[in-house]
Amino acid sequence: MVFSGNGLGGNGELMSNRETQWSKRTQFLGSVAQIGFSLMAFPFTSRLLLGSAAVVGLTLSDASGQSAFAAPTAPLPTVQSVSEDDEVLMQADELVYNQDTQIVTAEGNVEIVYGPRILMADRVTYNQITGKVSAQGNVSLVEPSGDVVFADNVELTDEMKNGIVESISILLADKSRLAGSKAERKDGNVTTLHKGVFSPCEVCKDDPTRAPSWQVKAYKVVHNNEEHRILYEDAIFEVLGVPVMYLPFFSHPDPTVERQSGFLTPSFKVSDELGTQFQLPYYWAIQPNMDATLTPRYTRVQGMLYQGQFRHRLNEGQYSFDVATNFPKNPQEDAGTPADTNFRGSFFSEAAFKTESDWTWGWDVELTSDDTFLRRFDISSDTDLTSTAYVEKAFGEDYLRAEGFFFQGLLSTDDDDTTPFVAPLINYHHVFDDQILGGDTTLDTNVMVLRRTEGANSTRFSNTFGWERPTTTESGELYTFFASLRGDIYHTNDVTLDDGSLSDDNYVARALPSMGVEWRWPLVQATGGSRQIIEPIVQLIYSPYGGNPDEIPDEDSSAFDFDDSNLFDRNRFAGLDQWEGGPRANIGVQASTYSAGGGFASFMIGQTLRMRENSAFSQETGLRDQQSDYVGATVWRPNSNFEISHRFRVDHNSWEIHRNEVYLSGNYGPLSGSLTYGQFGDTFSSGLQDREEIHASAKYQFAEYWSVSGSTRQDLEDSLSIENKIGIDYLDECIGFGLSYEESNYEDRDIQPEQSIIFRISLKHLGGAAFSQDVTENTTY
């Protein structure tokens, strides 16, 4: 098999010229489709409809060359649409009709509309008896699908459905291209090209002879419009003009296909943890509303990893399943770790449904066989999994949700026996129709049942009546008056008390009243096109001290960190188990400025003041003392290319920084990057110790399609490099590939530090994440 030239690259100039001419010619289509008249006086006129002769200077002659018709000067009737059983619409500079042979010859800017197809050429002959159409010179044929066929010579029959085309080039609806030395059309659906070439890449404007990013050359190319597939025989796959693969048979969907069964883009990776890895996904379009993706991955060290995803969409909702399994090759090599087993796997599932009565229900399941399976195979980096099932409904402003939770901790310090499960957890919110003292009244009800194999168990029933009334003064001051009364009933057992003993079965009841007012006064100043806002905020809250007996275990309020986001929360604890009591004042000020050019800057700082310390908070939170730590945030965004933000918590006595977060992102020309720095002291959330970390990433576009990138994450507290990446990538409109080196220094039982080399490739129309974000849009090969 021999090909001459550079495929579409070699024909690029021809395609470019033809497309330019096509663009100019499409300007005439309006006159063909909308203006016409019937020549009922002639035998052939039942099949011929001519365009405006007055506009194009049309002359209709008989075989002797004598004028047989003069164009009317009166307005012409409008033709709205033409079906395949209707007349032929023809327009040209000159038409010659031979009455003996019943052949119409059209020359000069010929345009023919025949049913859903449009033909344009320099010269066309049309045989009324046989229905054969012959076109020569700059031929363009528009298909019903939107494809445009370019050729030098065309012979078509059967209403332009069948025929032979010489020197063919096809511009598909999505701008992909097919070309060949010769082509045969059958039934208007199947086009067979000899010595054909296909590429979705655009022709280079600066050098039309240059080979495209990728193309497929074949001895025979068959485009089946009915099956929406392009098939190749004796195919050579080229990337950047270089042959990389020979395939005796090859096929893929044409650009009109959004989903079809077939193989997706493979991936290749080499690491010292799992060795050589190869993955070849297969996409299975089971039904229009159902599909599956099978993703077997070969690893030299751990054997095969079998992965699969199933998705199903129904009228009332949708659900999906993700499964992964592995049968370790040599589990004895990981003795004493979670990998010392004959089977490892995971199961993830999501679902959401809605009934006719507007109830919504579903689930979100996350399960794994052991602690390190997901991270060992790079399936997920999560160290905590949460499974839940729920049912909910909104009744106007009211809302009801019932759910259950199952937790799975994946760290070495997690204990399955002490990990709780919650079922049910019910929340109901109700807004009363009538106002009280001009304010809105609400009721919030909560029911929770929490159990664990070992440790504290609790059952809770809680009701909270809330009242709130906002008002604005003539000077622009904003007042919000609020009050609440909460009543809780708990049944608990095996709770670790303050003296270290375990409680028996207990019923605990408590009433928690609270009231307060919040004052804000936004002061606005406009100068030219800019605007500045300064807003002092004072929040006064009264609630009695206490309210946290040691018989009530803290199950939903331990994850707490004091910062600017919860400075003005009326109860800083996230859940209901803990209560923030005592009179207090939350004070702060926030300021912002907006420039005429779109720039923005803001600043906020504040703290909490108490009559006496609150022992419900640990010292590490910065909220226990009468005077809390200072918390605040700053954001500066001078334009869309740069932003820096800073969040902080500063000790009110020593001015020591307990929380320091900086985020910076920006781009300048071909260079872009981001920097994140975090420094945290001991927190109340999970007993985490002091930690300091920095993460930086950058990307440099050194050529039109080429870029280099890198990132690093460093643990500054322990002087440890956590992970590093560096890579080079190429990405144009139809191909992307990259090579990267990645280093990870995480350690957890059978997870060891690892170095990897990864090669990625994605091709337009042949599947690939660079072009398809959803598996239903992935095409196949």
Coordinates of C-alpha atoms in Angstrom, one line a residue, residues 66 108 197 244 260 384 439 674 696 713:
Q66 CA -32.4 30.8 -29.9
G108 CA -21.5 29.4 -14.6
V197 CA -7.5 9.9 4.7
V244 CA 3.1 5.1 14.6
Q260 CA -21.2 4.2 21.2
D384 CA -12.7 8.7 55.7
G439 CA -41.0 38.8 63.5
S674 CA -0.6 29.4 42.4
A696 CA 3.0 25.6 44.8
R713 CA 3.8 20.0 48.4

